[in-house]
Amino acid sequence: MALRPGKRSLAAIIGAAAAAACLSFTGSHEGLSLKPYSDRLAGNVDTVCFGETHVAMRNYTLPECQQILSDSLAGYADAVLAATPGFDGLTQGQKVAAIDLAYNAGINNYRGSTLRRLYVARDFPRACDEFLKWRFAGGRDCAVASNGCIGIYRRRVAERAACRGE
């Protein structure tokens, strides 16, 4: 979901400090590949940069990948904002965690989630605990290190901590 021309920047949507935190958080959990690869956890989807699947599959420079991530996160932030009444009143950590989950798991999954409903209801910390339920990939429980996807679980733990302000 890349940002289209004429759309607002991530900083314009969630503020400069939250945008910087979001870029850092998502970038550090996605990892970076300047060359396209097949993401086996996502069902062998062609992927490049910081987990991007909806851009041309070619080699990129680091500045190009950073811009793509910023534009993509802006699109997700807009979608999360639209799906979450009162989003502007959330803490920076709650915003970052929700946007990161939507980026990683998909905006449609976020829209239909109990996590989103609890965000809307301002039922914290139950909403924050919901992040830990998003630990599965390819039918595997990523909380089990031997399943080869522990990074997904660590990301969910970090999202929960951000949501809780830890």
PDB file of C-alpha atoms in Angstrom:
ATOM      1  CA  MET A   1       0.000   0.000   0.000  1.00  0.00           C
ATOM      2  CA  ALA A   2       2.335   2.747  -1.190  1.00  0.00           C
ATOM      3  CA  LEU A   3       1.442   6.383  -0.792  1.00  0.00           C
ATOM      4  CA  ARG A   4       0.007   7.832  -3.980  1.00  0.00           C
ATOM      5  CA  PRO A   5       0.924  11.302  -5.220  1.00  0.00           C
ATOM      6  CA  GLY A   6      -1.065  14.024  -3.503  1.00  0.00           C
ATOM      7  CA  LYS A   7      -1.584  12.004  -0.308  1.00  0.00           C
ATOM      8  CA  ARG A   8      -0.417  13.144   3.120  1.00  0.00           C
ATOM      9  CA  SER A   9       2.930  12.132   4.572  1.00  0.00           C
ATOM     10  CA  LEU A  10       3.238   9.882   7.609  1.00  0.00           C
ATOM     11  CA  ALA A  11       4.265  12.890   9.729  1.00  0.00           C
ATOM     12  CA  ALA A  12       1.200  14.818   8.559  1.00  0.00           C
ATOM     13  CA  ILE A  13      -1.056  11.931   9.604  1.00  0.00           C
ATOM     14  CA  ILE A  14       0.363  11.009  13.016  1.00  0.00           C
ATOM     15  CA  GLY A  15       2.849  13.767  13.866  1.00  0.00           C
ATOM     16  CA  ALA A  16       6.598  13.989  13.393  1.00  0.00           C
ATOM     17  CA  ALA A  17       7.621  12.202  16.601  1.00  0.00           C
ATOM     18  CA  ALA A  18       5.194   9.304  16.076  1.00  0.00           C
ATOM     19  CA  ALA A  19       6.233   9.067  12.413  1.00  0.00           C
ATOM     20  CA  ALA A  20       9.898   8.780  13.377  1.00  0.00           C
ATOM     21  CA  ALA A  21       9.032   6.149  15.991  1.00  0.00           C
ATOM     22  CA  CYS A  22       6.887   4.226  13.501  1.00  0.00           C
ATOM     23  CA  LEU A  23       9.588   4.217  10.816  1.00  0.00           C
ATOM     24  CA  SER A  24      12.182   3.034  13.316  1.00  0.00           C
ATOM     25  CA  PHE A  25       9.905   0.393  14.856  1.00  0.00           C
ATOM     26  CA  THR A  26       8.662  -1.122  11.607  1.00  0.00           C
ATOM     27  CA  GLY A  27      12.022  -0.867   9.870  1.00  0.00           C
ATOM     28  CA  SER A  28      13.802  -2.658  12.686  1.00  0.00           C
ATOM     29  CA  HIS A  29      11.265  -5.485  12.784  1.00  0.00           C
ATOM     30  CA  GLU A  30      10.949  -6.005   9.040  1.00  0.00           C
ATOM     31  CA  GLY A  31      14.607  -6.255   8.202  1.00  0.00           C
ATOM     32  CA  LEU A  32      15.949  -4.913   4.946  1.00  0.00           C
ATOM     33  CA  SER A  33      16.746  -6.454   1.588  1.00  0.00           C
ATOM     34  CA  LEU A  34      17.790  -4.172  -1.259  1.00  0.00           C
ATOM     35  CA  LYS A  35      17.285  -7.102  -3.642  1.00  0.00           C
ATOM     36  CA  PRO A  36      13.986  -8.951  -4.162  1.00  0.00           C
ATOM     37  CA  TYR A  37      13.550 -12.296  -2.432  1.00  0.00           C
ATOM     38  CA  SER A  38      10.819 -14.871  -1.918  1.00  0.00           C
ATOM     39  CA  ASP A  39       9.341 -14.572   1.595  1.00  0.00           C
ATOM     40  CA  ARG A  40       8.709 -18.145   2.692  1.00  0.00           C
ATOM     41  CA  LEU A  41       6.733 -17.114   5.802  1.00  0.00           C
ATOM     42  CA  ALA A  42       4.298 -15.205   3.583  1.00  0.00           C
ATOM     43  CA  GLY A  43       3.801 -18.118   1.199  1.00  0.00           C
ATOM     44  CA  ASN A  44       6.765 -17.329  -1.072  1.00  0.00           C
ATOM     45  CA  VAL A  45       5.567 -13.834  -1.952  1.00  0.00           C
ATOM     46  CA  ASP A  46       8.107 -11.698  -3.807  1.00  0.00           C
ATOM     47  CA  THR A  47       9.327  -9.081  -1.345  1.00  0.00           C
ATOM     48  CA  VAL A  48      11.884  -6.253  -1.291  1.00  0.00           C
ATOM     49  CA  CYS A  49      13.112  -3.434   0.950  1.00  0.00           C
ATOM     50  CA  PHE A  50      11.312  -3.455   4.329  1.00  0.00           C
ATOM     51  CA  GLY A  51       8.850  -6.236   3.508  1.00  0.00           C
ATOM     52  CA  GLU A  52       7.253  -4.517   0.511  1.00  0.00           C
ATOM     53  CA  THR A  53       5.208  -6.693  -1.821  1.00  0.00           C
ATOM     54  CA  HIS A  54       3.365  -4.094  -3.914  1.00  0.00           C
ATOM     55  CA  VAL A  55       6.293  -2.359  -5.633  1.00  0.00           C
ATOM     56  CA  ALA A  56       8.344  -3.264  -8.673  1.00  0.00           C
ATOM     57  CA  MET A  57      10.598  -6.188  -7.855  1.00  0.00           C
ATOM     58  CA  ARG A  58      14.002  -4.749  -8.664  1.00  0.00           C
ATOM     59  CA  ASN A  59      17.117  -3.731  -6.773  1.00  0.00           C
ATOM     60  CA  TYR A  60      16.718  -0.572  -4.652  1.00  0.00           C
ATOM     61  CA  THR A  61      19.034   1.763  -2.786  1.00  0.00           C
ATOM     62  CA  LEU A  62      18.667   2.292   0.951  1.00  0.00           C
ATOM     63  CA  PRO A  63      17.223   5.819   0.495  1.00  0.00           C
ATOM     64  CA  GLU A  64      14.677   4.434  -1.995  1.00  0.00           C
ATOM     65  CA  CYS A  65      13.644   1.705   0.475  1.00  0.00           C
ATOM     66  CA  GLN A  66      13.341   4.247   3.281  1.00  0.00           C
ATOM     67  CA  GLN A  67      11.071   6.425   1.147  1.00  0.00           C
ATOM     68  CA  ILE A  68       8.973   3.442   0.095  1.00  0.00           C
ATOM     69  CA  LEU A  69       8.563   2.449   3.761  1.00  0.00           C
ATOM     70  CA  SER A  70       7.557   5.980   4.733  1.00  0.00           C
ATOM     71  CA  ASP A  71       5.040   6.204   1.902  1.00  0.00           C
ATOM     72  CA  SER A  72       3.656   2.757   2.628  1.00  0.00           C
ATOM     73  CA  LEU A  73       3.318   3.421   6.355  1.00  0.00           C
ATOM     74  CA  ALA A  74       1.480   6.660   5.533  1.00  0.00           C
ATOM     75  CA  GLY A  75      -1.069   4.635   3.587  1.00  0.00           C
ATOM     76  CA  TYR A  76      -1.475   2.199   6.471  1.00  0.00           C
ATOM     77  CA  ALA A  77      -1.674   5.035   9.006  1.00  0.00           C
ATOM     78  CA  ASP A  78      -4.456   6.663   6.981  1.00  0.00           C
ATOM     79  CA  ALA A  79      -6.334   3.355   6.834  1.00  0.00           C
ATOM     80  CA  VAL A  80      -5.877   2.657  10.564  1.00  0.00           C
ATOM     81  CA  LEU A  81      -6.970   6.213  11.363  1.00  0.00           C
ATOM     82  CA  ALA A  82     -10.117   5.759   9.268  1.00  0.00           C
ATOM     83  CA  ALA A  83     -10.902   2.415  10.927  1.00  0.00           C
ATOM     84  CA  THR A  84     -10.250   3.578  14.478  1.00  0.00           C
ATOM     85  CA  PRO A  85     -12.458   6.392  15.775  1.00  0.00           C
ATOM     86  CA  GLY A  86     -10.514   8.454  18.307  1.00  0.00           C
ATOM     87  CA  PHE A  87      -7.158   7.408  16.841  1.00  0.00           C
ATOM     88  CA  ASP A  88      -5.771  10.919  17.265  1.00  0.00           C
ATOM     89  CA  GLY A  89      -6.245  10.602  21.032  1.00  0.00           C
ATOM     90  CA  LEU A  90      -4.102   7.485  21.339  1.00  0.00           C
ATOM     91  CA  THR A  91      -0.619   7.505  22.788  1.00  0.00           C
ATOM     92  CA  GLN A  92       2.332   7.452  20.417  1.00  0.00           C
ATOM     93  CA  GLY A  93       3.046   3.822  21.326  1.00  0.00           C
ATOM     94  CA  GLN A  94      -0.556   2.776  20.709  1.00  0.00           C
ATOM     95  CA  LYS A  95      -0.475   4.429  17.275  1.00  0.00           C
ATOM     96  CA  VAL A  96       2.855   2.857  16.330  1.00  0.00           C
ATOM     97  CA  ALA A  97       1.753  -0.603  17.463  1.00  0.00           C
ATOM     98  CA  ALA A  98      -1.537  -0.502  15.524  1.00  0.00           C
ATOM     99  CA  ILE A  99       0.072   0.817  12.337  1.00  0.00           C
ATOM    100  CA  ASP A 100       2.860  -1.760  12.551  1.00  0.00           C
ATOM    101  CA  LEU A 101       0.377  -4.609  12.991  1.00  0.00           C
ATOM    102  CA  ALA A 102      -1.662  -3.395  10.012  1.00  0.00           C
ATOM    103  CA  TYR A 103       1.513  -3.129   7.928  1.00  0.00           C
ATOM    104  CA  ASN A 104       2.636  -6.633   8.887  1.00  0.00           C
ATOM    105  CA  ALA A 105      -0.689  -8.501   9.046  1.00  0.00           C
ATOM    106  CA  GLY A 106      -2.726  -6.458   6.561  1.00  0.00           C
ATOM    107  CA  ILE A 107      -5.219  -3.657   6.957  1.00  0.00           C
ATOM    108  CA  ASN A 108      -8.223  -5.927   6.390  1.00  0.00           C
ATOM    109  CA  ASN A 109      -7.065  -8.173   9.224  1.00  0.00           C
ATOM    110  CA  TYR A 110      -6.704  -5.114  11.461  1.00  0.00           C
ATOM    111  CA  ARG A 111     -10.157  -3.793  10.513  1.00  0.00           C
ATOM    112  CA  GLY A 112     -11.845  -7.051  11.488  1.00  0.00           C
ATOM    113  CA  SER A 113      -9.849  -7.626  14.643  1.00  0.00           C
ATOM    114  CA  THR A 114     -10.846  -7.742  18.281  1.00  0.00           C
ATOM    115  CA  LEU A 115      -7.755  -5.625  18.857  1.00  0.00           C
ATOM    116  CA  ARG A 116      -9.251  -2.772  16.805  1.00  0.00           C
ATOM    117  CA  ARG A 117     -12.600  -3.095  18.578  1.00  0.00           C
ATOM    118  CA  LEU A 118     -10.843  -2.857  21.944  1.00  0.00           C
ATOM    119  CA  TYR A 119      -8.859   0.174  20.717  1.00  0.00           C
ATOM    120  CA  VAL A 120     -12.109   1.875  19.738  1.00  0.00           C
ATOM    121  CA  ALA A 121     -13.620   0.996  23.128  1.00  0.00           C
ATOM    122  CA  ARG A 122     -10.457   2.295  24.854  1.00  0.00           C
ATOM    123  CA  ASP A 123     -10.246  -1.002  26.698  1.00  0.00           C
ATOM    124  CA  PHE A 124      -6.570  -0.928  27.610  1.00  0.00           C
ATOM    125  CA  PRO A 125      -4.564  -3.001  28.553  1.00  0.00           C
ATOM    126  CA  ARG A 126      -6.793  -5.751  27.092  1.00  0.00           C
ATOM    127  CA  ALA A 127      -6.305  -4.214  23.647  1.00  0.00           C
ATOM    128  CA  CYS A 128      -2.539  -4.308  24.108  1.00  0.00           C
ATOM    129  CA  ASP A 129      -2.641  -7.969  25.135  1.00  0.00           C
ATOM    130  CA  GLU A 130      -4.382  -8.785  21.833  1.00  0.00           C
ATOM    131  CA  PHE A 131      -1.093  -8.255  19.962  1.00  0.00           C
ATOM    132  CA  LEU A 132       0.211 -11.532  21.372  1.00  0.00           C
ATOM    133  CA  LYS A 133      -2.609 -13.420  19.623  1.00  0.00           C
ATOM    134  CA  TRP A 134      -1.163 -12.380  16.229  1.00  0.00           C
ATOM    135  CA  ARG A 135       1.819 -14.702  16.594  1.00  0.00           C
ATOM    136  CA  PHE A 136       0.986 -17.263  13.909  1.00  0.00           C
ATOM    137  CA  ALA A 137       2.478 -17.472  10.414  1.00  0.00           C
ATOM    138  CA  GLY A 138       1.951 -20.185   7.857  1.00  0.00           C
ATOM    139  CA  GLY A 139       0.028 -22.245  10.411  1.00  0.00           C
ATOM    140  CA  ARG A 140       2.948 -22.164  12.845  1.00  0.00           C
ATOM    141  CA  ASP A 141       2.977 -20.738  16.355  1.00  0.00           C
ATOM    142  CA  CYS A 142       5.875 -18.311  16.213  1.00  0.00           C
ATOM    143  CA  ALA A 143       6.163 -18.233  20.020  1.00  0.00           C
ATOM    144  CA  VAL A 144       7.797 -21.648  19.633  1.00  0.00           C
ATOM    145  CA  ALA A 145      11.401 -20.961  18.625  1.00  0.00           C
ATOM    146  CA  SER A 146      11.807 -24.271  16.785  1.00  0.00           C
ATOM    147  CA  ASN A 147       9.051 -23.244  14.342  1.00  0.00           C
ATOM    148  CA  GLY A 148      11.500 -20.897  12.644  1.00  0.00           C
ATOM    149  CA  CYS A 149       9.487 -17.678  12.943  1.00  0.00           C
ATOM    150  CA  ILE A 150      10.368 -16.382  16.414  1.00  0.00           C
ATOM    151  CA  GLY A 151      10.870 -12.905  14.939  1.00  0.00           C
ATOM    152  CA  ILE A 152       7.112 -12.587  14.455  1.00  0.00           C
ATOM    153  CA  TYR A 153       6.507 -13.366  18.123  1.00  0.00           C
ATOM    154  CA  ARG A 154       9.215 -10.935  19.234  1.00  0.00           C
ATOM    155  CA  ARG A 155       7.577  -8.279  17.084  1.00  0.00           C
ATOM    156  CA  ARG A 156       4.207  -8.905  18.749  1.00  0.00           C
ATOM    157  CA  VAL A 157       5.821  -8.652  22.192  1.00  0.00           C
ATOM    158  CA  ALA A 158       7.374  -5.334  21.124  1.00  0.00           C
ATOM    159  CA  GLU A 159       4.020  -4.083  19.772  1.00  0.00           C
ATOM    160  CA  ARG A 160       2.351  -4.993  23.061  1.00  0.00           C
ATOM    161  CA  ALA A 161       5.067  -3.155  24.986  1.00  0.00           C
ATOM    162  CA  ALA A 162       4.706  -0.081  22.758  1.00  0.00           C
ATOM    163  CA  CYS A 163       0.929  -0.178  23.199  1.00  0.00           C
ATOM    164  CA  ARG A 164       1.354  -0.342  26.976  1.00  0.00           C
ATOM    165  CA  GLY A 165       3.897   2.492  26.987  1.00  0.00           C
ATOM    166  CA  GLU A 166       6.727   0.278  28.213  1.00  0.00           C
TER     167      GLU A 166
END
